[in-house]
Amino acid sequence: MPQTSPFAAMFDSSGYNRNLYQSKEDNCGGLYYHDNNLLSGSLEALIQHLVPSVDYYPDRTYIFTFLLSSHLFMHPYELMAKVCHLCIEQQRLCEPGLDKNRIRKIAPKILQLLTEWTETFPYDFRDERMMRNLKELAQRIASGDEMYRKNVQQLLQNLIRKLTTVSQYEEVLAKISATSTDRLTVLKTKPQSIQRDIITVCNDPYVLAQQLTHIELERLNYIGPEEFVQAFVQKDPLDNDKSCYRDQKKTRNLEAYVEWFNRLSYLVATEICMPVKKKQRARVIEYFIDVARECFNIGNFNSLMAIISGMNMSPVSRLKKTWAKVKTAKFDILEHQMDPSSNFYNYRTALRGAAQRSLTAHSNREKIVIPFFSLLIKDIYFLNEGCANRLPNGHVNFEKFWELAKQVSEFMMWKQVECPFERDRKILQYLLTVPVFSDDALYLASYESESPENHIEKDRWKTLRSALLGRV
C-alpha cells in the first residue's frame, strides 16, 4: 500500500503541492486549473477527482483539502455514499464473477483512500450510516483476496479503537466539568487554613509549566481537523434549504479546549486573590510570572496567554499595593511578547520561530508548538469569512480551501507531538479539578484584600458581601 507522508511535507510555502494531477488534463470534467494548480470545480467533479482508478490516485494534499472543505457542503455520510457508488460503478465491483486481477489493481488504492479518511477524519465515522457504507465498500474489496481482508480488518479495528478512546476522553471531560464548583462555596464549608494552594501543590514553576503542557497537548490531540470548519458552518446556498450540518455541529473537543483556557485564566486569578496577606499574594504573582516564562521557553503559547489574561483580570490588576511588591520586569517582557498590537506581530514572530525549531527538531522537547488557540480560530474564521465558498458560476472556490487546509494541516502536525515530560498526577488533578472563583467571588476577594477605592467599588463590595457571604 502507498505510504502516507507526514503532514509537514504536504504543503509547500505557497499552500499546496505545485506538481499535482499529472494524470488528469487541464480544465476537463468540471475542474478548472491555472498553471497546473486546481482553482475551482463543480462539487460533483471534485468528488469524482477524489475517487481512485486503476491508473490514478489523488494527491494526498487534495484528499485532505477536499475532505476538510466538504464538511461545508454535505454530510460526511452523503459524501461516503457518493464515493462508494462511484467506486462500485466505475470498477464494476457489483458484477457477479468479479475479475480478481482487476480487483487486485484497484483494491490497494481504494483501501488507501479509506485509510487516509479514517485516520485523518475519524470523527466522521461516529455515524451509523457512515460505518455502514465503509463496511459495504470494504467488504467488496476484501471478497477478492485474503490479504485485503486482513487489511480491511486492521483498518476497522484501528478506527474503532480511536472512536472508543475519544468517547472515554469525553466522559472524563464531562465528569471534570460536573465537579467544578465555585471556590467560595468550598471556602465557606472549610476553614481557609486547610485549603491547598498552587505553590503548596507544586513549588517549582518549571514543573508546573510541564504539567500545563501535558494538559494542552492531550486536549489538542483530540480536536478533529473538521471541527475548525464546522465551527463556522452556514447554509450552503445550493443546498435546497437544508441547513448543512447546523443540526449537529460537532465541535465539542474544540469547545472543551477553549474552556480549558478560560479555566486556567480563572485559576490564576483565584490563586492570586485568595491569600489574605499582601506578601503572599505578591509571591503567587511572581510564581506565575516564572511559570509563564517557562511556558514561553517550552513553546506553550496557549498556557502563557491564559496566565497573562488571568493576571490582567480587573480583580487582580486593581491590587495596586500587591503589585507594588512585585518585580515586574519579567512580566513586562512576556506582555510585550503577547502584545495584541499590529495583529499580534511579536507573538506571530515567536510562533514562526517555534514552528521552525519544530521542523528541524531531534527531540519531542524541541518539537512542541502549542499556538495561542483563540487567535488560531480567529485567523481561520477571517479566512472563511473573507472569501466565498462558491464562485458566481456555482463552482467550489478551491483556492480558498487550499489556504484553509494549509493552516489546519500545520495545526495537525503540532497536535501529534508526544509530551516528553513526566506526568505528575497530583499536580494535574489540582489543575483540572480544584474549584475556582466566579467573577463575583474574584471581585469580593479582591475588595476584601485591598479596600474599594471609589463609590462604585464600595457599592459593589456591599452588594457582593450581602449576596455571597450573607453579610452587610
Tab-separated table of N, CA and C in Angstrom, residues 303-447:
chain	number	residue	atom	x	y	z
A	303	SER	N	-0.959	28.272	27.199
A	303	SER	CA	-0.920	28.443	28.668
A	303	SER	C	-0.343	29.801	29.027
A	304	LEU	N	0.688	30.218	28.292
A	304	LEU	CA	1.296	31.534	28.530
A	304	LEU	C	0.236	32.635	28.446
A	305	MET	N	-0.582	32.601	27.388
A	305	MET	CA	-1.591	33.645	27.202
A	305	MET	C	-2.691	33.545	28.259
A	306	ALA	N	-3.050	32.324	28.660
A	306	ALA	CA	-4.081	32.151	29.696
A	306	ALA	C	-3.604	32.736	31.021
A	307	ILE	N	-2.311	32.519	31.335
A	307	ILE	CA	-1.758	33.046	32.590
A	307	ILE	C	-1.750	34.580	32.549
A	308	ILE	N	-1.289	35.134	31.426
A	308	ILE	CA	-1.256	36.601	31.297
A	308	ILE	C	-2.669	37.178	31.407
A	309	SER	N	-3.640	36.522	30.752
A	309	SER	CA	-5.011	37.069	30.803
A	309	SER	C	-5.594	36.947	32.208
A	310	GLY	N	-5.229	35.907	32.962
A	310	GLY	CA	-5.664	35.781	34.360
A	310	GLY	C	-5.098	36.902	35.216
A	311	MET	N	-3.817	37.247	34.967
A	311	MET	CA	-3.163	38.302	35.752
A	311	MET	C	-3.670	39.695	35.365
A	312	ASN	N	-4.238	39.795	34.161
A	312	ASN	CA	-4.771	41.090	33.712
A	312	ASN	C	-6.259	41.279	34.019
A	313	MET	N	-6.887	40.279	34.656
A	313	MET	CA	-8.295	40.455	35.024
A	313	MET	C	-8.414	41.597	36.037
A	314	SER	N	-9.506	42.340	35.940
A	314	SER	CA	-9.669	43.525	36.810
A	314	SER	C	-9.476	43.229	38.297
A	315	PRO	N	-10.062	42.146	38.858
A	315	PRO	CA	-9.881	41.907	40.295
A	315	PRO	C	-8.409	41.751	40.679
A	316	VAL	N	-7.554	41.301	39.730
A	316	VAL	CA	-6.124	41.130	40.021
A	316	VAL	C	-5.378	42.438	39.758
A	317	SER	N	-5.664	43.068	38.619
A	317	SER	CA	-4.888	44.255	38.236
A	317	SER	C	-5.155	45.446	39.182
A	318	ARG	N	-6.301	45.437	39.875
A	318	ARG	CA	-6.614	46.567	40.781
A	318	ARG	C	-5.836	46.461	42.109
A	319	LEU	N	-5.173	45.335	42.349
A	319	LEU	CA	-4.463	45.149	43.624
A	319	LEU	C	-3.132	45.911	43.601
A	320	LYS	N	-3.203	47.235	43.636
A	320	LYS	CA	-2.009	48.080	43.421
A	320	LYS	C	-0.941	47.878	44.501
A	321	LYS	N	-1.381	47.720	45.767
A	321	LYS	CA	-0.397	47.546	46.850
A	321	LYS	C	0.346	46.213	46.691
A	322	THR	N	-0.393	45.219	46.218
A	322	THR	CA	0.238	43.901	45.995
A	322	THR	C	1.254	44.006	44.854
A	323	TRP	N	0.843	44.613	43.724
A	323	TRP	CA	1.736	44.717	42.565
A	323	TRP	C	2.976	45.562	42.881
A	324	ALA	N	2.831	46.497	43.833
A	324	ALA	CA	3.984	47.341	44.211
A	324	ALA	C	5.113	46.498	44.805
A	325	LYS	N	4.763	45.345	45.352
A	325	LYS	CA	5.763	44.461	45.968
A	325	LYS	C	6.384	43.481	44.967
A	326	VAL	N	5.886	43.494	43.700
A	326	VAL	CA	6.310	42.502	42.687
A	326	VAL	C	7.384	43.097	41.790
A	327	LYS	N	8.415	42.272	41.493
A	327	LYS	CA	9.398	42.684	40.474
A	327	LYS	C	8.775	42.356	39.121
A	328	THR	N	8.381	43.393	38.385
A	328	THR	CA	7.548	43.159	37.184
A	328	THR	C	8.327	43.140	35.863
A	329	ALA	N	9.663	43.285	35.920
A	329	ALA	CA	10.436	43.366	34.660
A	329	ALA	C	10.177	42.156	33.762
A	330	LYS	N	10.189	40.947	34.353
A	330	LYS	CA	9.978	39.717	33.547
A	330	LYS	C	8.562	39.690	32.962
A	331	PHE	N	7.613	40.174	33.766
A	331	PHE	CA	6.212	40.178	33.300
A	331	PHE	C	6.051	41.147	32.118
A	332	ASP	N	6.730	42.284	32.202
A	332	ASP	CA	6.657	43.276	31.113
A	332	ASP	C	7.159	42.673	29.798
A	333	ILE	N	8.225	41.876	29.892
A	333	ILE	CA	8.785	41.238	28.682
A	333	ILE	C	7.762	40.259	28.090
A	334	LEU	N	7.128	39.465	28.958
A	334	LEU	CA	6.139	38.486	28.488
A	334	LEU	C	4.933	39.187	27.861
A	335	GLU	N	4.474	40.259	28.507
A	335	GLU	CA	3.338	41.008	27.948
A	335	GLU	C	3.688	41.601	26.589
A	336	HIS	N	4.937	42.038	26.467
A	336	HIS	CA	5.400	42.592	25.190
A	336	HIS	C	5.353	41.507	24.099
A	337	GLN	N	5.747	40.286	24.483
A	337	GLN	CA	5.723	39.164	23.525
A	337	GLN	C	4.316	38.873	23.028
A	338	MET	N	3.340	39.002	23.920
A	338	MET	CA	1.956	38.651	23.574
A	338	MET	C	1.095	39.895	23.310
A	339	ASP	N	1.756	41.015	23.064
A	339	ASP	CA	1.057	42.280	22.805
A	339	ASP	C	0.153	42.154	21.562
A	340	PRO	N	-1.140	42.491	21.686
A	340	PRO	CA	-2.045	42.310	20.541
A	340	PRO	C	-1.850	43.323	19.407
A	341	SER	N	-1.041	44.380	19.639
A	341	SER	CA	-0.948	45.403	18.591
A	341	SER	C	-0.272	44.845	17.335
A	342	SER	N	-0.542	45.497	16.197
A	342	SER	CA	-0.061	45.051	14.875
A	342	SER	C	-0.420	43.589	14.631
A	343	ASN	N	-1.673	43.243	14.999
A	343	ASN	CA	-2.172	41.879	14.799
A	343	ASN	C	-1.239	40.834	15.416
A	344	PHE	N	-0.874	41.062	16.698
A	344	PHE	CA	-0.026	40.126	17.459
A	344	PHE	C	1.303	39.860	16.746
A	345	TYR	N	1.930	40.924	16.239
A	345	TYR	CA	3.163	40.756	15.446
A	345	TYR	C	4.252	40.013	16.228
A	346	ASN	N	4.477	40.430	17.492
A	346	ASN	CA	5.561	39.810	18.288
A	346	ASN	C	5.292	38.329	18.516
A	347	TYR	N	4.045	38.014	18.891
A	347	TYR	CA	3.682	36.610	19.114
A	347	TYR	C	3.853	35.793	17.829
A	348	ARG	N	3.377	36.326	16.713
A	348	ARG	CA	3.452	35.575	15.442
A	348	ARG	C	4.910	35.308	15.045
A	349	THR	N	5.788	36.270	15.362
A	349	THR	CA	7.221	36.068	15.090
A	349	THR	C	7.764	34.936	15.959
A	350	ALA	N	7.392	34.956	17.252
A	350	ALA	CA	7.841	33.898	18.177
A	350	ALA	C	7.285	32.539	17.746
A	351	LEU	N	6.017	32.521	17.304
A	351	LEU	CA	5.383	31.273	16.859
A	351	LEU	C	6.115	30.705	15.636
A	352	ARG	N	6.459	31.595	14.685
A	352	ARG	CA	7.197	31.143	13.493
A	352	ARG	C	8.533	30.526	13.888
A	353	GLY	N	9.184	31.170	14.871
A	353	GLY	CA	10.464	30.640	15.360
A	353	GLY	C	10.296	29.251	15.958
A	354	ALA	N	9.245	29.085	16.780
A	354	ALA	CA	8.980	27.769	17.402
A	354	ALA	C	8.639	26.731	16.332
A	355	ALA	N	7.853	27.139	15.327
A	355	ALA	CA	7.468	26.210	14.243
A	355	ALA	C	8.700	25.780	13.461
A	356	GLN	N	9.629	26.716	13.236
A	356	GLN	CA	10.872	26.401	12.516
A	356	GLN	C	11.708	25.424	13.321
A	357	ARG	N	11.812	25.694	14.625
A	357	ARG	CA	12.561	24.803	15.528
A	357	ARG	C	11.965	23.403	15.497
A	358	SER	N	10.635	23.359	15.469
A	358	SER	CA	9.925	22.075	15.477
A	358	SER	C	10.272	21.232	14.242
A	359	LEU	N	10.400	21.900	13.082
A	359	LEU	CA	10.661	21.174	11.832
A	359	LEU	C	12.032	20.506	11.816
A	360	THR	N	13.013	21.136	12.490
A	360	THR	CA	14.373	20.576	12.461
A	360	THR	C	14.720	19.862	13.769
A	361	ALA	N	13.710	19.682	14.631
A	361	ALA	CA	13.967	19.139	15.983
A	361	ALA	C	14.419	17.689	15.950
A	362	HIS	N	15.264	17.356	16.933
A	362	HIS	CA	15.705	15.959	17.091
A	362	HIS	C	14.985	15.294	18.260
A	363	SER	N	14.339	16.096	19.106
A	363	SER	CA	13.652	15.512	20.269
A	363	SER	C	12.234	16.077	20.342
A	364	ASN	N	11.353	15.340	21.026
A	364	ASN	CA	9.978	15.811	21.224
A	364	ASN	C	9.954	17.125	21.986
A	365	ARG	N	10.935	17.320	22.858
A	365	ARG	CA	11.024	18.552	23.662
A	365	ARG	C	11.103	19.783	22.741
A	366	GLU	N	11.875	19.648	21.642
A	366	GLU	CA	12.043	20.784	20.723
A	366	GLU	C	10.908	20.883	19.706
A	367	LYS	N	10.104	19.814	19.621
A	367	LYS	CA	9.019	19.807	18.627
A	367	LYS	C	7.766	20.533	19.116
A	368	ILE	N	7.693	20.834	20.411
A	368	ILE	CA	6.449	21.370	20.980
A	368	ILE	C	6.118	22.756	20.415
A	369	VAL	N	4.946	22.856	19.799
A	369	VAL	CA	4.394	24.150	19.389
A	369	VAL	C	2.911	24.126	19.771
A	370	ILE	N	2.554	24.916	20.772
A	370	ILE	CA	1.144	24.990	21.192
A	370	ILE	C	0.694	26.428	20.954
A	371	PRO	N	-0.047	26.662	19.856
A	371	PRO	CA	-0.385	28.046	19.500
A	371	PRO	C	-1.398	28.651	20.460
A	372	PHE	N	-1.434	29.968	20.500
A	372	PHE	CA	-2.488	30.688	21.217
A	372	PHE	C	-3.769	30.388	20.439
A	373	PHE	N	-4.605	29.530	21.023
A	373	PHE	CA	-5.653	28.856	20.256
A	373	PHE	C	-6.755	29.793	19.762
A	374	SER	N	-7.163	30.742	20.617
A	374	SER	CA	-8.242	31.650	20.210
A	374	SER	C	-7.849	32.446	18.976
A	375	LEU	N	-6.565	32.797	18.878
A	375	LEU	CA	-6.100	33.569	17.717
A	375	LEU	C	-6.072	32.688	16.466
A	376	LEU	N	-5.692	31.425	16.643
A	376	LEU	CA	-5.719	30.479	15.506
A	376	LEU	C	-7.144	30.361	14.963
A	377	ILE	N	-8.125	30.217	15.861
A	377	ILE	CA	-9.527	30.110	15.433
A	377	ILE	C	-9.965	31.406	14.743
A	378	LYS	N	-9.525	32.527	15.294
A	378	LYS	CA	-9.889	33.824	14.716
A	378	LYS	C	-9.331	33.954	13.296
A	379	ASP	N	-8.071	33.535	13.108
A	379	ASP	CA	-7.455	33.586	11.770
A	379	ASP	C	-8.254	32.744	10.776
A	380	ILE	N	-8.645	31.548	11.220
A	380	ILE	CA	-9.399	30.653	10.327
A	380	ILE	C	-10.788	31.240	10.056
A	381	TYR	N	-11.361	31.851	11.083
A	381	TYR	CA	-12.669	32.478	10.921
A	381	TYR	C	-12.604	33.582	9.860
A	382	PHE	N	-11.579	34.440	9.955
A	382	PHE	CA	-11.471	35.548	8.992
A	382	PHE	C	-11.155	35.057	7.588
A	383	LEU	N	-10.369	33.994	7.503
A	383	LEU	CA	-10.111	33.401	6.179
A	383	LEU	C	-11.420	32.895	5.579
A	384	ASN	N	-12.226	32.252	6.438
A	384	ASN	CA	-13.501	31.699	5.977
A	384	ASN	C	-14.478	32.812	5.574
A	385	GLU	N	-14.524	33.873	6.418
A	385	GLU	CA	-15.453	34.979	6.147
A	385	GLU	C	-15.016	35.815	4.944
A	386	GLY	N	-13.694	35.919	4.765
A	386	GLY	CA	-13.165	36.834	3.759
A	386	GLY	C	-13.292	36.343	2.325
A	387	CYS	N	-13.507	35.055	2.148
A	387	CYS	CA	-13.614	34.504	0.780
A	387	CYS	C	-14.886	33.669	0.678
A	388	ALA	N	-15.524	33.742	-0.480
A	388	ALA	CA	-16.755	32.956	-0.694
A	388	ALA	C	-16.407	31.478	-0.879
A	389	ASN	N	-17.309	30.606	-0.406
A	389	ASN	CA	-17.124	29.163	-0.636
A	389	ASN	C	-17.386	28.798	-2.097
A	390	ARG	N	-18.290	29.552	-2.705
A	390	ARG	CA	-18.670	29.286	-4.105
A	390	ARG	C	-18.333	30.499	-4.973
A	391	LEU	N	-17.974	30.247	-6.208
A	391	LEU	CA	-17.772	31.307	-7.187
A	391	LEU	C	-19.118	31.623	-7.840
A	392	PRO	N	-19.213	32.757	-8.555
A	392	PRO	CA	-20.508	33.105	-9.172
A	392	PRO	C	-21.073	32.016	-10.093
A	393	ASN	N	-20.198	31.204	-10.688
A	393	ASN	CA	-20.707	30.138	-11.586
A	393	ASN	C	-21.123	28.870	-10.834
A	394	GLY	N	-21.109	28.937	-9.487
A	394	GLY	CA	-21.542	27.770	-8.705
A	394	GLY	C	-20.413	26.821	-8.346
A	395	HIS	N	-19.229	27.042	-8.940
A	395	HIS	CA	-18.070	26.197	-8.613
A	395	HIS	C	-17.635	26.393	-7.161
A	396	VAL	N	-17.055	25.335	-6.604
A	396	VAL	CA	-16.453	25.433	-5.269
A	396	VAL	C	-15.132	26.188	-5.424
A	397	ASN	N	-14.930	27.213	-4.572
A	397	ASN	CA	-13.717	28.037	-4.630
A	397	ASN	C	-12.563	27.288	-3.967
A	398	PHE	N	-11.897	26.445	-4.738
A	398	PHE	CA	-10.911	25.552	-4.135
A	398	PHE	C	-9.640	26.287	-3.715
A	399	GLU	N	-9.383	27.428	-4.317
A	399	GLU	CA	-8.209	28.224	-3.942
A	399	GLU	C	-8.298	28.609	-2.460
A	400	LYS	N	-9.499	28.964	-2.025
A	400	LYS	CA	-9.723	29.299	-0.607
A	400	LYS	C	-9.407	28.089	0.274
A	401	PHE	N	-9.841	26.905	-0.181
A	401	PHE	CA	-9.700	25.726	0.688
A	401	PHE	C	-8.270	25.212	0.760
A	402	TRP	N	-7.443	25.501	-0.282
A	402	TRP	CA	-6.012	25.183	-0.155
A	402	TRP	C	-5.435	25.951	1.030
A	403	GLU	N	-5.794	27.233	1.129
A	403	GLU	CA	-5.253	28.087	2.188
A	403	GLU	C	-5.742	27.616	3.558
A	404	LEU	N	-7.030	27.281	3.639
A	404	LEU	CA	-7.615	26.773	4.886
A	404	LEU	C	-6.905	25.480	5.308
A	405	ALA	N	-6.731	24.580	4.340
A	405	ALA	CA	-6.095	23.283	4.632
A	405	ALA	C	-4.649	23.471	5.080
A	406	LYS	N	-3.993	24.469	4.505
A	406	LYS	CA	-2.597	24.727	4.895
A	406	LYS	C	-2.529	25.091	6.377
A	407	GLN	N	-3.445	25.990	6.818
A	407	GLN	CA	-3.449	26.400	8.227
A	407	GLN	C	-3.789	25.230	9.143
A	408	VAL	N	-4.790	24.460	8.762
A	408	VAL	CA	-5.235	23.349	9.619
A	408	VAL	C	-4.185	22.240	9.639
A	409	SER	N	-3.501	22.003	8.509
A	409	SER	CA	-2.521	20.900	8.461
A	409	SER	C	-1.315	21.199	9.346
A	410	GLU	N	-0.973	22.494	9.468
A	410	GLU	CA	0.129	22.855	10.372
A	410	GLU	C	-0.261	22.533	11.814
A	411	PHE	N	-1.491	22.859	12.156
A	411	PHE	CA	-2.016	22.521	13.484
A	411	PHE	C	-2.001	20.997	13.693
A	412	MET	N	-2.378	20.245	12.651
A	412	MET	CA	-2.417	18.770	12.746
A	412	MET	C	-1.037	18.211	13.087
A	413	MET	N	-0.014	18.852	12.539
A	413	MET	CA	1.354	18.409	12.801
A	413	MET	C	1.717	18.674	14.264
A	414	TRP	N	1.343	19.860	14.756
A	414	TRP	CA	1.683	20.214	16.139
A	414	TRP	C	0.954	19.335	17.146
A	415	LYS	N	-0.277	18.965	16.835
A	415	LYS	CA	-1.073	18.220	17.829
A	415	LYS	C	-0.617	16.766	17.974
A	416	GLN	N	0.216	16.313	17.040
A	416	GLN	CA	0.650	14.912	17.107
A	416	GLN	C	1.898	14.703	17.954
A	417	VAL	N	2.466	15.794	18.478
A	417	VAL	CA	3.693	15.672	19.288
A	417	VAL	C	3.364	15.019	20.625
A	418	GLU	N	4.198	14.053	21.015
A	418	GLU	CA	4.001	13.403	22.323
A	418	GLU	C	4.699	14.232	23.386
A	419	CYS	N	4.037	14.405	24.509
A	419	CYS	CA	4.612	15.225	25.579
A	419	CYS	C	5.809	14.489	26.204
A	420	PRO	N	6.988	15.124	26.209
A	420	PRO	CA	8.186	14.422	26.698
A	420	PRO	C	8.363	14.473	28.213
A	421	PHE	N	7.516	15.254	28.907
A	421	PHE	CA	7.723	15.449	30.342
A	421	PHE	C	7.001	14.369	31.153
A	422	GLU	N	7.563	14.112	32.321
A	422	GLU	CA	6.938	13.125	33.209
A	422	GLU	C	5.636	13.693	33.774
A	423	ARG	N	4.617	12.838	33.829
A	423	ARG	CA	3.327	13.283	34.365
A	423	ARG	C	3.355	13.264	35.891
A	424	ASP	N	2.756	14.276	36.498
A	424	ASP	CA	2.594	14.291	37.959
A	424	ASP	C	1.097	14.329	38.234
A	425	ARG	N	0.550	13.208	38.641
A	425	ARG	CA	-0.915	13.071	38.789
A	425	ARG	C	-1.496	14.064	39.788
A	426	LYS	N	-0.752	14.269	40.864
A	426	LYS	CA	-1.257	15.153	41.921
A	426	LYS	C	-1.427	16.591	41.387
A	427	ILE	N	-0.422	17.049	40.642
A	427	ILE	CA	-0.479	18.417	40.091
A	427	ILE	C	-1.557	18.508	39.008
A	428	LEU	N	-1.604	17.503	38.142
A	428	LEU	CA	-2.614	17.503	37.067
A	428	LEU	C	-4.023	17.529	37.643
A	429	GLN	N	-4.223	16.704	38.677
A	429	GLN	CA	-5.533	16.637	39.334
A	429	GLN	C	-5.937	18.014	39.874
A	430	TYR	N	-4.973	18.686	40.490
A	430	TYR	CA	-5.239	20.011	41.058
A	430	TYR	C	-5.618	21.001	39.950
A	431	LEU	N	-4.808	21.037	38.904
A	431	LEU	CA	-5.048	21.985	37.807
A	431	LEU	C	-6.411	21.784	37.151
A	432	LEU	N	-6.823	20.524	37.044
A	432	LEU	CA	-8.056	20.219	36.305
A	432	LEU	C	-9.317	20.284	37.164
A	433	THR	N	-9.176	20.073	38.481
A	433	THR	CA	-10.405	19.898	39.271
A	433	THR	C	-10.569	20.863	40.443
A	434	VAL	N	-9.504	21.567	40.847
A	434	VAL	CA	-9.675	22.436	42.016
A	434	VAL	C	-10.719	23.516	41.695
A	435	PRO	N	-11.618	23.787	42.620
A	435	PRO	CA	-12.627	24.829	42.349
A	435	PRO	C	-11.966	26.199	42.173
A	436	VAL	N	-12.550	27.019	41.301
A	436	VAL	CA	-12.022	28.378	41.097
A	436	VAL	C	-13.130	29.392	41.394
A	437	PHE	N	-12.729	30.630	41.647
A	437	PHE	CA	-13.711	31.690	41.933
A	437	PHE	C	-14.485	32.079	40.674
A	438	SER	N	-15.744	32.421	40.857
A	438	SER	CA	-16.527	33.044	39.778
A	438	SER	C	-16.110	34.514	39.694
A	439	ASP	N	-16.625	35.253	38.714
A	439	ASP	CA	-16.312	36.691	38.588
A	439	ASP	C	-16.637	37.447	39.874
A	440	ASP	N	-17.844	37.208	40.396
A	440	ASP	CA	-18.267	37.920	41.609
A	440	ASP	C	-17.375	37.590	42.797
A	441	ALA	N	-17.059	36.291	42.946
A	441	ALA	CA	-16.216	35.872	44.080
A	441	ALA	C	-14.812	36.468	43.955
A	442	LEU	N	-14.304	36.604	42.719
A	442	LEU	CA	-12.986	37.221	42.500
A	442	LEU	C	-13.003	38.679	42.959
A	443	TYR	N	-14.047	39.394	42.552
A	443	TYR	CA	-14.150	40.798	42.954
A	443	TYR	C	-14.256	40.923	44.469
A	444	LEU	N	-15.065	40.064	45.067
A	444	LEU	CA	-15.230	40.115	46.524
A	444	LEU	C	-13.880	39.888	47.207
A	445	ALA	N	-13.164	38.831	46.776
A	445	ALA	CA	-11.856	38.519	47.379
A	445	ALA	C	-10.887	39.691	47.189
A	446	SER	N	-10.970	40.311	46.015
A	446	SER	CA	-10.090	41.439	45.705
A	446	SER	C	-10.383	42.632	46.634
A	447	TYR	N	-11.685	42.934	46.832
A	447	TYR	CA	-12.071	44.050	47.718
A	447	TYR	C	-11.726	43.747	49.177
